[in-house]
Coordinates of C-alpha atoms in Angstrom, one line a residue:
M30 CA 77.5 89.6 128.1
L31 CA 74.3 88.7 126.3
E32 CA 71.5 87.1 128.2
K33 CA 71.2 83.4 127.6
T34 CA 67.5 83.9 126.7
K35 CA 68.6 85.8 123.6
P36 CA 70.8 83.5 121.5
V37 CA 73.1 85.2 119.0
N38 CA 72.2 85.1 115.3
K39 CA 75.7 84.2 114.0
K40 CA 74.7 85.0 110.4
K41 CA 73.8 88.5 111.3
V42 CA 77.1 88.9 113.2
A43 CA 78.9 87.6 110.1
V44 CA 77.2 90.2 107.9
S45 CA 78.1 93.0 110.3
I46 CA 81.8 91.8 110.5
F47 CA 81.9 91.5 106.7
F48 CA 80.6 95.1 106.0
T49 CA 82.8 96.6 108.7
A50 CA 85.9 95.0 107.3
F51 CA 84.6 95.9 103.8
A52 CA 84.8 99.6 104.7
F53 CA 88.1 99.1 106.6
G54 CA 89.7 97.8 103.4
L55 CA 89.9 101.5 102.4
N56 CA 92.6 101.9 104.9
I57 CA 94.8 99.6 102.8
V58 CA 93.8 101.3 99.6
G59 CA 94.2 104.8 101.0
I60 CA 95.1 107.0 98.1
S61 CA 97.4 104.5 96.4
P62 CA 95.6 104.5 93.0
V63 CA 96.1 108.2 92.6
L64 CA 99.5 108.5 94.4
G65 CA 101.3 108.8 91.1
V66 CA 99.0 111.7 90.0
I67 CA 99.3 113.4 93.3
N68 CA 103.1 113.1 93.2
E69 CA 103.1 114.9 89.9
K70 CA 100.5 117.5 90.9
Y71 CA 102.3 118.4 94.2
Q72 CA 105.8 117.7 93.2
Q73 CA 107.1 120.8 95.0
Y74 CA 106.6 118.9 98.3
G75 CA 108.8 116.0 97.3
T76 CA 108.1 112.3 96.8
S77 CA 108.8 111.3 100.4
V78 CA 106.1 113.8 101.7
I79 CA 103.6 112.5 99.1
Q80 CA 104.3 108.9 100.1
L81 CA 103.7 109.9 103.7
L82 CA 100.1 110.8 102.7
Q83 CA 99.4 107.1 102.3
T84 CA 100.4 106.3 105.9
I85 CA 100.0 109.5 107.8
Q86 CA 96.6 108.3 109.1
Y87 CA 98.5 106.0 111.5
L88 CA 99.0 109.1 113.7
L89 CA 95.4 109.0 114.8
I90 CA 94.9 105.3 114.2
M91 CA 97.3 104.9 117.2
V92 CA 95.3 107.4 119.3
G93 CA 92.0 105.6 118.5
S94 CA 93.6 102.2 119.2
L95 CA 95.0 103.5 122.4
I96 CA 91.6 104.5 123.9
I97 CA 89.6 101.6 122.4
G98 CA 89.8 99.5 125.6
W99 CA 88.5 102.4 127.7
L100 CA 85.8 103.2 125.1
T101 CA 84.4 99.7 125.3
T102 CA 83.7 100.3 129.0
K103 CA 81.6 103.4 128.2
I104 CA 80.0 102.8 124.8
S105 CA 78.6 99.8 123.1
K106 CA 80.7 98.1 120.4
K107 CA 77.9 98.8 117.9
K108 CA 78.0 102.6 118.5
I109 CA 81.8 102.6 118.3
V110 CA 81.7 100.9 114.9
L111 CA 79.0 103.3 113.6
F112 CA 80.8 106.4 114.7
G113 CA 84.1 105.1 113.3
L114 CA 82.5 104.3 109.9
C115 CA 80.9 107.8 109.8
E116 CA 84.1 109.6 110.4
I117 CA 85.9 107.5 107.8
G118 CA 83.3 108.4 105.2
I119 CA 83.2 112.1 106.0
C120 CA 87.0 112.6 106.2
G121 CA 87.6 110.4 103.1
M122 CA 85.4 112.6 101.0
L123 CA 86.8 115.9 102.1
P124 CA 89.4 116.2 99.2
F125 CA 86.6 115.7 96.7
F126 CA 85.4 119.2 97.5
S127 CA 88.8 121.0 97.4
D128 CA 92.1 120.3 95.6
S129 CA 94.0 122.1 98.4
F130 CA 97.1 120.0 99.4
W131 CA 96.5 120.9 103.1
I132 CA 92.8 119.8 102.9
L133 CA 94.2 116.4 101.6
V134 CA 96.7 116.3 104.5
L135 CA 94.0 117.1 107.1
S136 CA 91.7 114.5 105.7
R137 CA 94.4 111.8 105.7
V138 CA 95.3 112.6 109.3
L139 CA 91.7 112.8 110.7
I140 CA 90.5 109.7 108.9
G141 CA 93.0 107.7 111.1
F142 CA 90.8 108.1 114.2
G143 CA 87.9 106.4 112.5
F144 CA 90.1 103.5 111.3
G145 CA 91.7 103.4 114.8
I146 CA 88.5 102.8 116.7
T147 CA 86.9 100.6 113.9
G148 CA 89.8 98.3 113.3
P149 CA 89.9 96.4 116.6
M150 CA 86.2 96.0 116.9
N151 CA 85.6 92.9 114.7
T152 CA 88.0 90.9 116.8
A153 CA 86.3 92.2 120.0
I154 CA 82.9 91.5 118.6
A155 CA 83.8 87.9 117.5
A156 CA 85.4 87.3 120.9
E157 CA 82.2 88.4 122.7
L158 CA 79.6 86.7 120.4
I159 CA 81.4 83.7 118.8
P160 CA 82.7 80.5 120.5
E161 CA 86.5 80.2 120.5
E162 CA 86.6 77.1 118.2
E163 CA 84.7 79.1 115.5
R164 CA 86.6 82.3 115.6
A165 CA 89.3 81.5 113.0
G166 CA 86.5 81.4 110.4
Y167 CA 85.2 84.8 111.4
M168 CA 88.7 86.2 111.4
G169 CA 89.0 84.8 107.9
L170 CA 85.7 86.5 107.0
H171 CA 87.1 89.7 108.4
V172 CA 90.0 89.4 106.0
V173 CA 87.6 88.5 103.1
G174 CA 85.7 91.7 103.8
M175 CA 88.9 93.7 103.8
G176 CA 90.0 92.1 100.6
I177 CA 86.7 92.8 98.8
G178 CA 86.6 96.3 100.2
T179 CA 90.1 96.9 99.0
M180 CA 89.4 95.4 95.6
A181 CA 86.1 97.4 95.2
G182 CA 87.8 100.6 96.4
S183 CA 90.7 100.1 94.0
M184 CA 88.6 99.3 91.0
L185 CA 85.9 101.8 91.6
G186 CA 88.4 104.5 92.7
G187 CA 90.7 103.8 89.7
T188 CA 87.7 104.1 87.3
L189 CA 86.6 107.4 88.9
A190 CA 90.1 108.7 88.9
G191 CA 90.3 108.0 85.2
L192 CA 87.5 110.6 84.7
N193 CA 88.9 113.1 87.2
Y194 CA 91.5 112.4 89.9
Q195 CA 89.4 114.2 92.5
S196 CA 86.4 111.9 91.8
Y197 CA 88.5 109.1 93.3
Y198 CA 87.4 110.3 96.8
L199 CA 83.8 109.4 96.1
V200 CA 84.9 105.9 96.8
Y201 CA 84.5 106.9 100.5
L202 CA 80.8 106.6 100.2
I203 CA 81.4 102.9 101.0
P204 CA 81.6 103.4 104.8
F205 CA 78.1 104.9 104.7
I206 CA 76.8 101.7 103.0
A207 CA 78.6 99.7 105.8
M208 CA 76.9 101.8 108.4
V209 CA 73.5 100.7 107.1
A210 CA 74.5 97.1 107.3
V211 CA 75.9 97.4 110.9
Q212 CA 72.9 99.3 112.1
T213 CA 70.6 96.6 110.6
F214 CA 72.4 93.4 111.6
L215 CA 74.7 93.9 114.6
V216 CA 73.1 93.2 117.9
E217 CA 73.4 95.9 120.6
T218 CA 75.4 94.7 123.6
P219 CA 76.2 96.7 126.8
P220 CA 79.6 98.2 127.4
T221 CA 82.2 95.9 128.9
K222 CA 81.7 95.5 132.6
T223 CA 84.9 96.3 134.3
E224 CA 86.0 99.1 136.6
K225 CA 88.6 100.5 134.2
A226 CA 90.6 99.6 131.1
S227 CA 93.7 98.9 133.2
D228 CA 91.9 95.9 134.7
M229 CA 92.0 94.3 131.2
K230 CA 95.1 92.1 131.6
L231 CA 97.4 91.6 128.7
N232 CA 100.3 89.2 128.4
K233 CA 103.6 88.9 126.5
V234 CA 102.0 87.1 123.6
V235 CA 100.0 90.3 122.8
Y236 CA 103.2 92.3 122.7
L237 CA 105.1 89.7 120.7
I238 CA 102.4 89.6 118.1
S239 CA 102.2 93.4 118.1
F240 CA 105.9 93.7 117.5
A241 CA 105.6 91.3 114.7
S242 CA 102.9 93.6 113.3
F243 CA 105.3 96.6 113.6
V244 CA 108.0 94.9 111.5
H245 CA 105.5 93.4 108.9
T246 CA 103.7 96.8 108.5
L247 CA 107.1 98.6 108.1
F248 CA 108.0 96.5 105.1
I249 CA 104.6 95.6 103.6
N250 CA 103.9 99.4 103.2
A251 CA 106.7 99.6 100.7
Y252 CA 104.2 98.0 98.3
S253 CA 101.3 100.5 98.8
T254 CA 103.6 103.6 98.9
N255 CA 105.6 102.7 95.9
I256 CA 103.6 100.7 93.4
G257 CA 101.7 103.7 92.0
I258 CA 104.9 105.7 91.6
Y259 CA 106.7 102.6 90.2
I260 CA 104.0 102.2 87.5
A261 CA 103.9 105.9 86.7
E262 CA 107.7 106.1 86.3
N263 CA 108.3 102.8 84.5
I264 CA 105.1 101.7 82.7
S265 CA 102.2 104.2 82.5
N266 CA 100.8 107.3 84.3
N267 CA 97.2 106.1 83.9
P268 CA 95.7 105.9 87.4
G269 CA 93.3 103.3 86.2
L270 CA 96.2 100.9 85.7
A271 CA 97.4 101.5 89.3
G272 CA 93.8 100.9 90.5
M273 CA 93.7 97.6 88.6
V274 CA 97.0 96.5 90.1
T275 CA 95.7 97.3 93.6
S276 CA 92.6 95.3 92.8
V277 CA 94.8 92.3 92.0
N278 CA 96.4 92.7 95.4
A279 CA 93.0 92.8 97.0
A280 CA 91.7 89.8 95.0
F281 CA 94.5 87.6 96.3
A282 CA 94.0 88.9 99.8
L283 CA 90.3 88.0 99.4
V284 CA 91.0 84.4 98.3
T285 CA 93.5 84.0 101.2
G286 CA 90.9 85.2 103.6
M287 CA 88.4 82.8 102.2
C288 CA 90.8 79.9 102.6
F289 CA 92.4 81.1 105.9
S290 CA 90.8 78.4 108.1
K291 CA 92.2 75.7 105.8
I292 CA 95.6 77.5 105.5
S293 CA 95.9 77.8 109.3
A294 CA 94.8 74.2 109.9
K295 CA 97.4 73.0 107.4
L296 CA 100.4 75.2 108.5
K297 CA 99.5 75.5 112.2
N298 CA 102.4 77.4 113.9
F299 CA 104.0 78.2 110.6
T300 CA 101.1 80.3 109.3
L301 CA 102.8 83.4 110.6
P302 CA 106.2 82.7 109.0
F303 CA 104.4 81.8 105.8
S304 CA 102.7 85.2 105.7
I305 CA 106.0 87.0 106.0
L306 CA 108.1 85.0 103.6
T307 CA 105.4 85.3 100.9
A308 CA 106.0 89.0 100.8
A309 CA 109.7 88.4 100.6
V310 CA 109.2 86.3 97.5
G311 CA 107.0 88.9 96.0
Y312 CA 109.5 91.7 96.4
G313 CA 112.3 89.4 95.1
L314 CA 110.3 88.7 91.9
V315 CA 109.4 92.3 91.2
L316 CA 113.1 93.1 91.3
T317 CA 114.0 90.3 88.8
V318 CA 110.9 90.1 86.6
H319 CA 110.4 93.5 85.1
G320 CA 107.4 95.2 83.6
M321 CA 103.7 94.4 84.4
V322 CA 104.4 90.8 85.1
G323 CA 106.6 91.6 88.1
V324 CA 104.1 94.2 89.2
L325 CA 101.3 91.7 89.1
I326 CA 103.3 89.1 91.0
V327 CA 104.3 91.4 93.8
S328 CA 100.7 92.7 94.0
A329 CA 99.3 89.2 94.4
L330 CA 101.9 88.0 96.9
C331 CA 101.7 91.1 99.1
G332 CA 98.0 90.6 99.1
V333 CA 98.4 87.0 100.3
S334 CA 101.0 88.2 102.9
L335 CA 98.9 91.0 104.4
S336 CA 95.7 89.0 104.5
C337 CA 97.3 85.9 106.1
F338 CA 99.2 88.0 108.6
M339 CA 96.3 90.1 109.8
A340 CA 94.0 87.0 110.1
T341 CA 96.7 85.1 112.1
G342 CA 97.4 88.0 114.3
S343 CA 93.7 88.7 115.1
Y344 CA 93.0 85.0 115.8
L345 CA 96.0 84.7 118.1
L346 CA 95.0 87.8 120.0
S347 CA 91.4 86.6 120.4
I348 CA 92.6 83.3 122.2
S349 CA 95.5 84.9 124.1
V350 CA 93.6 87.1 126.6
E351 CA 90.3 87.1 128.4
Q352 CA 87.2 88.1 126.3
E353 CA 86.9 91.6 128.0
A354 CA 90.5 92.4 127.2
V355 CA 90.4 91.5 123.4
A356 CA 89.5 95.0 122.3
K357 CA 92.4 96.5 124.3
A358 CA 94.8 93.8 123.0
S359 CA 93.6 94.6 119.4
G360 CA 94.2 98.3 120.2
V361 CA 97.8 97.6 121.3
F362 CA 98.2 95.5 118.1
S363 CA 97.0 98.4 116.0
I364 CA 99.1 101.0 117.8
I365 CA 102.4 99.1 117.5
G366 CA 101.7 98.1 114.0
G367 CA 100.6 101.7 113.3
I368 CA 104.0 103.0 114.3
G369 CA 105.5 100.8 111.7
G370 CA 103.1 102.1 109.1
L371 CA 103.6 105.7 110.1
I372 CA 107.4 105.7 109.9
A373 CA 107.6 103.3 106.9
P374 CA 108.0 106.0 104.2
I375 CA 110.6 107.9 106.1
F376 CA 112.5 104.7 107.2
M377 CA 112.3 103.0 103.9
G378 CA 113.3 106.2 102.0
N379 CA 116.3 106.9 104.2
A380 CA 117.3 103.2 104.2
A381 CA 117.2 103.1 100.4
K382 CA 119.3 106.3 100.2
L383 CA 121.9 105.3 102.8
T384 CA 122.4 101.7 101.6
L385 CA 121.7 102.0 97.8
G386 CA 122.5 105.6 97.1
E387 CA 119.1 106.8 96.0
N388 CA 115.5 106.8 97.2
T389 CA 113.6 105.1 94.4
A390 CA 110.7 102.7 94.3
N391 CA 113.0 99.9 93.1
N392 CA 115.5 100.5 95.9
Q393 CA 112.7 100.5 98.5
F394 CA 111.5 97.1 97.1
M395 CA 115.1 95.9 97.6
I396 CA 115.1 97.0 101.3
A397 CA 111.7 95.4 101.8
F398 CA 112.9 92.1 100.2
F399 CA 115.8 91.7 102.6
G400 CA 113.8 92.9 105.6
M401 CA 110.9 90.5 105.0
L402 CA 113.4 87.6 104.3
I403 CA 115.3 88.1 107.6
F404 CA 112.1 88.6 109.5
G405 CA 110.6 85.5 108.0
V406 CA 113.6 83.3 108.8
I407 CA 113.6 84.6 112.5
A408 CA 109.9 83.9 112.8
T409 CA 110.4 80.3 111.4
V410 CA 113.2 79.6 113.9
V411 CA 111.0 80.9 116.8
M412 CA 108.1 78.7 115.7
M413 CA 110.3 75.7 115.3
K414 CA 111.6 76.1 118.8
K415 CA 108.1 76.6 120.1
K416 CA 107.0 73.3 118.4
E417 CA 110.0 71.4 120.0
N418 CA 109.1 72.7 123.5
K419 CA 105.6 71.3 123.3

């Protein structure tokens, strides 16, 4: 804990949280703007394998998230964030220097560790430095940063890819900019004082929220792994267009993050069901409203869904356990959600093939629609019962 003689500068904490989240937004972007181009260039590996490149980073995201509780007892949160951002930048730029498919695979796997140790840190930093009653706003700021980072990554990456698809990877210079901001503004705090990570007690709320993240990530990834391919197959193979669409997704995520404190104050317990059902509506409309209009609608509503869900989950974690256990709880949240992201392309592809006869982007959107709808209804019923029991 910080000494009382050294009050925290909340504005500096806010700047650090914003820039960390800004760089973390690249986890959402991934290689989505150039996925259609990559699918054509490496078509010999099959569409399902190419889609897996968008989510394969979850392998090491889970490893990073698994050890984050232990890391906070050995290393300061500031150093963890700086190391994670550095790895994201280095691994993200590797494919710029080689068009080898296996270099791309390696970079997508290794980048996961950077995201895995960086992702939970904003929640842990807010829990350590910010009073509980003010944390919802900082979690909203975290989502705002992710939204702007995703939007900037999509727009800049799409523009660069329009020149040369490999130039897209220069977008991973962003984490190095974030490192400068974190180094400048984030206060150095000592490692968490506990004997071992196992002393950080978790509760059933952490696991329930984490399971919800698993299901939500499973279905929300249908957007990022399919939208570029859907556009390339049905509208245009211009990667700049896919980048623009992803920017719309990020813009709505950004607005949602900015308004999150008001949204959560208005919806209260029903914020979580709202975040899920919004995606269901988006998938339903892309299936019925064809062309760019449907694409833009699903992009917007999936952005709202992801932003609102992540902010809600992070806030609930921060108030559900003791301060020293927040990083560990956030790690569990990332691990279980990461499993959903990792298996999403395989699960969704097989589900589409088994139930609808063919693995297409349109059929995956159909599976995602029903999945989110059922999940949203269940979440609504659970929250209604919780409200009645109060």
